[in-house]
Coordinates of C-alpha atoms in Angstrom, one line a residue:
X1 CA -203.6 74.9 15.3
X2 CA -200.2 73.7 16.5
X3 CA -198.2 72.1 13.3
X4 CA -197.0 68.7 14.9
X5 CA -194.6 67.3 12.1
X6 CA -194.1 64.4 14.7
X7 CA -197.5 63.6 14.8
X8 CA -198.1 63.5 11.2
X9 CA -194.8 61.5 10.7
X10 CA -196.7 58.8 12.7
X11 CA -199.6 58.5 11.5
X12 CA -198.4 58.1 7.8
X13 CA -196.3 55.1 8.9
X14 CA -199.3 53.4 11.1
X15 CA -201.3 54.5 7.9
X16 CA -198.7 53.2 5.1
X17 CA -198.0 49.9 7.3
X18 CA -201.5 48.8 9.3
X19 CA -199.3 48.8 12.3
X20 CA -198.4 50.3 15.3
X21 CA -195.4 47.9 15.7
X22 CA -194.7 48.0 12.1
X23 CA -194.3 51.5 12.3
X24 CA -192.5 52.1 15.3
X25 CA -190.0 49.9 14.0
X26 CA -189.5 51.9 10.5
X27 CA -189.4 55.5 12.8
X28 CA -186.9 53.6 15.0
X29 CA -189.3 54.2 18.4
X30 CA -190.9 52.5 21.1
X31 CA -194.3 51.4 20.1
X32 CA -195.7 53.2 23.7
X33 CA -193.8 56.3 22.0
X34 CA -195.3 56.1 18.7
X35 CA -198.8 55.7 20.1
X36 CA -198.1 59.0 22.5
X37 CA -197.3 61.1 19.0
X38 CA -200.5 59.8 17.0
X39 CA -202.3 60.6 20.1
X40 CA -201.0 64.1 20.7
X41 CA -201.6 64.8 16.9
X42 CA -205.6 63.4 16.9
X43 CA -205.7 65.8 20.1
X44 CA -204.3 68.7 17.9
X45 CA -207.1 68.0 15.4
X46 CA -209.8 67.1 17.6
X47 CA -210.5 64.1 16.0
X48 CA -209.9 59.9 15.9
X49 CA -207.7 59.4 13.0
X50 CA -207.3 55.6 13.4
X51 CA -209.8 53.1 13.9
X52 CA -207.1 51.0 16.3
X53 CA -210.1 48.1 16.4
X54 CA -209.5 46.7 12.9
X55 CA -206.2 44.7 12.2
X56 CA -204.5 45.9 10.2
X57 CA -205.1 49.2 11.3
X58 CA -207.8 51.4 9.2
X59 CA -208.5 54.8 8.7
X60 CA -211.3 56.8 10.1
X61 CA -213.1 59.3 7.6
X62 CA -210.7 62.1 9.2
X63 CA -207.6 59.6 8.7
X64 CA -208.7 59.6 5.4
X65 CA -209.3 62.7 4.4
X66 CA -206.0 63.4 6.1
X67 CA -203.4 61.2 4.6
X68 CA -202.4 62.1 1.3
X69 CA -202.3 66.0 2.6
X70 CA -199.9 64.8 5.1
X71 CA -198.0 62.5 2.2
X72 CA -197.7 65.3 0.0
X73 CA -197.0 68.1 2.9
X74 CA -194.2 65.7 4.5
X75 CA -192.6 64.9 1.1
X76 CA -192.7 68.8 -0.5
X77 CA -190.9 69.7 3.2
X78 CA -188.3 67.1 2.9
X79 CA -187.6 68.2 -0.8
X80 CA -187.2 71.6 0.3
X81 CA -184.7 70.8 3.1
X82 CA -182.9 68.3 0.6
X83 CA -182.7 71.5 -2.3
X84 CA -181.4 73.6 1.1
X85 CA -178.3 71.3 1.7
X86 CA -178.0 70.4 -1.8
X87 CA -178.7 73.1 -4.1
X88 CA -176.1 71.5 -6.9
X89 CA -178.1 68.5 -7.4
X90 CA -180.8 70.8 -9.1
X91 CA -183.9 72.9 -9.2
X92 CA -187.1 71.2 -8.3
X93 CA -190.0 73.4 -11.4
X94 CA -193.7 73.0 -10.4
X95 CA -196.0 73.8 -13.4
X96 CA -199.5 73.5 -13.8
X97 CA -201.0 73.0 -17.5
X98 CA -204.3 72.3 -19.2
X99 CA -203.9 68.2 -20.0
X100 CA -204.6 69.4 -24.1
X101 CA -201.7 72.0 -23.9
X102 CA -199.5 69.8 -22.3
X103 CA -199.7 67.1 -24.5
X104 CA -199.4 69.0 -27.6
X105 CA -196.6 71.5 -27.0
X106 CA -194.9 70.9 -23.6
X107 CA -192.7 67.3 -25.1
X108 CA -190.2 68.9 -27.2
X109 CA -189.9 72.0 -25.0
X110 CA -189.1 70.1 -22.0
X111 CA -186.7 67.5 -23.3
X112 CA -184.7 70.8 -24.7
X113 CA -184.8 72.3 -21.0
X114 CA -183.6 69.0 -19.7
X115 CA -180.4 69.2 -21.7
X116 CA -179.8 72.9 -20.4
X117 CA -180.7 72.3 -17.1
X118 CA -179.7 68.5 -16.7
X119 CA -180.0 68.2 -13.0
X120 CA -183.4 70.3 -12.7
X121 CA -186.6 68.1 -11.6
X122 CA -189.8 69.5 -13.5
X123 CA -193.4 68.4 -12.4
X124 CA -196.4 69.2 -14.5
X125 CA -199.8 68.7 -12.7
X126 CA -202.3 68.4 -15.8
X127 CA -205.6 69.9 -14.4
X128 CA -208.6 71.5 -15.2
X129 CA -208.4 75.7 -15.3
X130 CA -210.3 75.8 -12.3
X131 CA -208.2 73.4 -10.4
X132 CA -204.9 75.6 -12.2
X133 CA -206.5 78.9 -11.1
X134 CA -206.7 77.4 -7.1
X135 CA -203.1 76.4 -7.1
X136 CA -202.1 79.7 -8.8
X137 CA -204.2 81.5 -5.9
X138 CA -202.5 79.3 -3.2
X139 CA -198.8 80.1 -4.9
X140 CA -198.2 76.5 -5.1
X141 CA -197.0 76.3 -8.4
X142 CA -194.3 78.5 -10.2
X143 CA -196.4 79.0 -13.1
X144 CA -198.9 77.6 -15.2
X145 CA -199.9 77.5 -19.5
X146 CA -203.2 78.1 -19.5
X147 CA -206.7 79.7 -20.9
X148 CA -206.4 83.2 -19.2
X149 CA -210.0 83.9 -17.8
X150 CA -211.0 85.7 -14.5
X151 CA -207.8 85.6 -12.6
X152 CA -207.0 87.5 -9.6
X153 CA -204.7 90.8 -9.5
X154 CA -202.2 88.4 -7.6
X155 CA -201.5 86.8 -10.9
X156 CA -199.5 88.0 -13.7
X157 CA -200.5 87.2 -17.4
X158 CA -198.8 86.9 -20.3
X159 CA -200.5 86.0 -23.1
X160 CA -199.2 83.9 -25.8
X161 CA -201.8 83.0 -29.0
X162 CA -205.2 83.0 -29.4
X163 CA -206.9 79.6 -29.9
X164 CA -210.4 78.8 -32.3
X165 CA -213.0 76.4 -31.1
X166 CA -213.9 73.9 -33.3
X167 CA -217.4 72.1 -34.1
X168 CA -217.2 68.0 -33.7
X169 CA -219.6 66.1 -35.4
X170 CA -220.2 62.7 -37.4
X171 CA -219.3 63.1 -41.0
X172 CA -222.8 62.1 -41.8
X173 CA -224.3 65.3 -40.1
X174 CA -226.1 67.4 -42.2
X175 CA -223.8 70.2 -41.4
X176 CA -220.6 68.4 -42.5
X177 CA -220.6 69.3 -45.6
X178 CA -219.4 72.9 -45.2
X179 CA -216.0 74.7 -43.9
X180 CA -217.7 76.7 -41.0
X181 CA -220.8 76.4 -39.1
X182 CA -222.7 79.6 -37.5
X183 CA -224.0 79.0 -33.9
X184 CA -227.4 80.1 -34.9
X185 CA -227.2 76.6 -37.1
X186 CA -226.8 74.8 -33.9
X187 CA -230.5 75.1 -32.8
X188 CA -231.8 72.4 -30.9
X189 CA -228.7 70.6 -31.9
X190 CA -228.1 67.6 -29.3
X191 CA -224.8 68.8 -27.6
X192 CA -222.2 66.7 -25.4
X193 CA -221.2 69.2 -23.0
X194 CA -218.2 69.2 -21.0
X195 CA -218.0 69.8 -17.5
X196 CA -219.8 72.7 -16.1
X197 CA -217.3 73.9 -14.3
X198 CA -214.6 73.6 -16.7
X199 CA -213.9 77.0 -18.9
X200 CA -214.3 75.4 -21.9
X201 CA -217.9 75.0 -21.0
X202 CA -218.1 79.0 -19.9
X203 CA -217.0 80.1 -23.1
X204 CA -219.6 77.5 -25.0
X205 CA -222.4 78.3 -22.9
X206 CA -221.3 82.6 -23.2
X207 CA -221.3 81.9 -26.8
X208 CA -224.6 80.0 -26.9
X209 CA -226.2 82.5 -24.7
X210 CA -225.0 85.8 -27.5
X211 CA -226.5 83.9 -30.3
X212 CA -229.2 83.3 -28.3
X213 CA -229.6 79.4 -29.2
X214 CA -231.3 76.6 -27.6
X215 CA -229.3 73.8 -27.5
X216 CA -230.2 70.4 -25.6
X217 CA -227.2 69.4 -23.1
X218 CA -227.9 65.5 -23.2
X219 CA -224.1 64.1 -22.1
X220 CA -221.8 65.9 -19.5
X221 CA -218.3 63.9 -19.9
X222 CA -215.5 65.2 -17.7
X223 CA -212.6 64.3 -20.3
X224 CA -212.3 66.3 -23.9
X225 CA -211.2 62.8 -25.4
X226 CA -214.5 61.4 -23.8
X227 CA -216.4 63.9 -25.4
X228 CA -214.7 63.3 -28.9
X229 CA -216.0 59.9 -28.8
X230 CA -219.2 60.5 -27.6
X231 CA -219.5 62.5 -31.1
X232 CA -217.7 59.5 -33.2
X233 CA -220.6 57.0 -31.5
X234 CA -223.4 59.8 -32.7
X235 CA -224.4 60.6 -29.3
X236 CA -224.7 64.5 -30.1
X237 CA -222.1 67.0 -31.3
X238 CA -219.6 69.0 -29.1
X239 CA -217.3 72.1 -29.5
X240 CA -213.9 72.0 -28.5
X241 CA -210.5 74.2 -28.6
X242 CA -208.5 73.2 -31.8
X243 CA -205.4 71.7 -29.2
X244 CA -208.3 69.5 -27.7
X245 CA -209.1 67.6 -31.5
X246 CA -207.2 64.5 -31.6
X247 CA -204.9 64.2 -34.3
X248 CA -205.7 62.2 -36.6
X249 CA -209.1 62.1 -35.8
X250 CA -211.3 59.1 -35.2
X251 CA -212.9 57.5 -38.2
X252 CA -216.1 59.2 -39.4
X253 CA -215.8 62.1 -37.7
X254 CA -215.0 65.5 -39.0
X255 CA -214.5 69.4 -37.4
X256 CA -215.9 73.3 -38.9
X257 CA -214.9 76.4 -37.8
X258 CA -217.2 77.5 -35.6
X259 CA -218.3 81.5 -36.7
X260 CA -220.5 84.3 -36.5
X261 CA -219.5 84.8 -33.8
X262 CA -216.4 82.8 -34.0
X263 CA -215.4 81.9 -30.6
X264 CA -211.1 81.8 -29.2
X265 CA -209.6 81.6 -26.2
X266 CA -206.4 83.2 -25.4
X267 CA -203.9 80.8 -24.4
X268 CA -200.8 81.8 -21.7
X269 CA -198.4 82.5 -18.9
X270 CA -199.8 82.8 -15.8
X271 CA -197.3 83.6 -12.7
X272 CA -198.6 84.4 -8.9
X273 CA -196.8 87.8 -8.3
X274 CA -195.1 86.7 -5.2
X275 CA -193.4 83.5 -6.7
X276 CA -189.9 83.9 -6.2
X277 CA -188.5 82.0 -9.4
X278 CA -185.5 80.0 -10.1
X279 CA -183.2 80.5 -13.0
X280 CA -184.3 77.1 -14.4
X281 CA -188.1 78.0 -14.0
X282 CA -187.0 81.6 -16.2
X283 CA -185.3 79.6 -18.6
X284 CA -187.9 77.2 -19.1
X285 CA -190.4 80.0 -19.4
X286 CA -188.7 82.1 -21.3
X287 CA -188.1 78.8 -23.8
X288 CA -192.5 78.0 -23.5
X289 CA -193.2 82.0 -25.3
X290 CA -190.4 81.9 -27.4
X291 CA -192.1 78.5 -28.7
X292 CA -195.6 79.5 -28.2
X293 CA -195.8 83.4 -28.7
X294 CA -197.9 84.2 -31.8
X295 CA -197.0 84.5 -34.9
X296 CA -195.5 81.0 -34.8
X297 CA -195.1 77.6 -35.4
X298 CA -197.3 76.6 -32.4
X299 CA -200.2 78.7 -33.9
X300 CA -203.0 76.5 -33.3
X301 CA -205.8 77.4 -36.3
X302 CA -203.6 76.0 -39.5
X303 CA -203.1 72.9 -38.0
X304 CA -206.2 71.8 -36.7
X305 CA -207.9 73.0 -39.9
X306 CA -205.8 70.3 -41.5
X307 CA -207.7 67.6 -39.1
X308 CA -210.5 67.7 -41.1
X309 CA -211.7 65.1 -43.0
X310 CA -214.0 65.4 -46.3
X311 CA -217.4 64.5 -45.8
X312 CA -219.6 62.2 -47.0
X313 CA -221.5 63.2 -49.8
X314 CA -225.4 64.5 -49.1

């Protein structure tokens, strides 16, 4: 399909604006010219991207699936040429990170990279390892901190530490009252489950299938913080990664060890093998496992064993 950077320059603006004249005015062009470009551009796609019947202007279903594609496409290409011109001004770090990891570890590590590298631009996109795994695949990130899992060859791993789960439940549970919890005591528990796509979710359902337990998924919450209070409501119990238990945790709930088996997942570095990486990017990655790397301060067990809170007596 012919890339018509034109095109799509136009149809953001009548898009952004709800305007033909609006926009020809912002791209400094005749409105008879800027209705000639969105044309050629819905010809290139072979579909109506405005519905030019509504005032202002709205979007058709392709429009709208088209827009913020053509937003994010158009702005990553003029940051590019801008980083061409200028390279002095700084280098532009795209990671991708698990929205737990990022919040526990990634503060400190990039307000110390900030004073190294004062004039580099770092954007974290906190998503799901799934979502992590498809921008890793598509090299459009320069690396990623994340549960390694069933990556492809095309991406290099490094791992860092190993990370328990955790079991969240009330404090009035009738398991609370010891340090660890066996999966096999999690029979016909009432479980909130997290998405079924997420990893998280693979491990807890791999582990649940080894013990060979019948659990009952009542809740499905997107969000680990969502599940957390699900458990702190009494809507079931839920088992989480120890960087995914709020600290301090919400009143009347409490966390065991989950064991026999006890379940981790290995927390790293993931890098597509073609990524080209700037010396800012190496710096700051080189900073994230010298931080992270087991044995170390960023060892996740100790601390979240400190979350827990005493439970009532039985």
């Amino acid at each position: 399909m012919y890339l018509d950077l034109p095109g799509l320059e136009a149809f953001i603006a009548v898009a952004e604006l709800g305007s033909f004249r609006r926009a020809a005015s912002r791209l400094g062009l005749s409105q008879p010219a800027l209705t000639r470009r969105v044309q050629r551009l819905e010809g290139a796609t072979g579909a109506e991207l405005l519905d030019r019947r509504a005032q202002p202007i709205r979007l058709t279903a392709a429009g709208t699936a088209l827009l913020p594609e053509a937003q994010e496409a158009i702005a990553r290409l003029r940051e590019a040429m801008r980083r061409a011109v200028d390279p002095d001004r700084g280098q532009r770090i795209e990671i991708g990170c698990l929205p737990t990891l990022a919040q526990r570890h990634l503060g400190p590590l990039l307000a110390a990279h900030g004073k190294s590298w004062p004039m580099s631009e770092v954007v974290v996109h906190e998503s799901s390892a799934t979502e992590i795994r498809t921008m890793l695949d598509g090299n459009r990130i320069d690396f990623a901190l994340a549960a390694i899992g069933a990556e492809r060859w095309t991406v290099e791993r490094q791992p860092l530490f190993d990370e328990p789960f955790f079991l969240v439940l009330p404090r009035d549970h009738r398991l609370a009252g010891g340090k660890s919890v066996a999966w096999a005591e999690l029979r016909d528990e009432r479980m909130v489950a997290t998405h079924a796509i997420s990893e998280n979710r693979r491990l807890v359902d791999a582990a649940l299938d080894q013990a060979r337990i019948h659990t009952s998924w009542r809740i499905e919450v997107r969000h680990l913080a969502t599940a957390v209070a699900m458990v702190a409501a009494g809507a079931g119990v839920v088992a989480l990664p120890a960087s995914a238990l709020p600290d301090p945790l919400p009143v009347g709930v409490v966390t065991l060890r989950l064991a026999r088996p006890a379940l981790t997942r290995r927390i790293g570095l993931l890098t597509p093998r073609e990524r080209q990486l700037s010396p800012a990017a190496r710096s700051l990655m080189a900073a994230i496992v010298a931080a992270l790397r087991q044995p170390g301060p960023a060892a996740a067990a100790p601390r979240a064993r400190g979350l827990r809170r005493p439970a009532a007596p039985r």
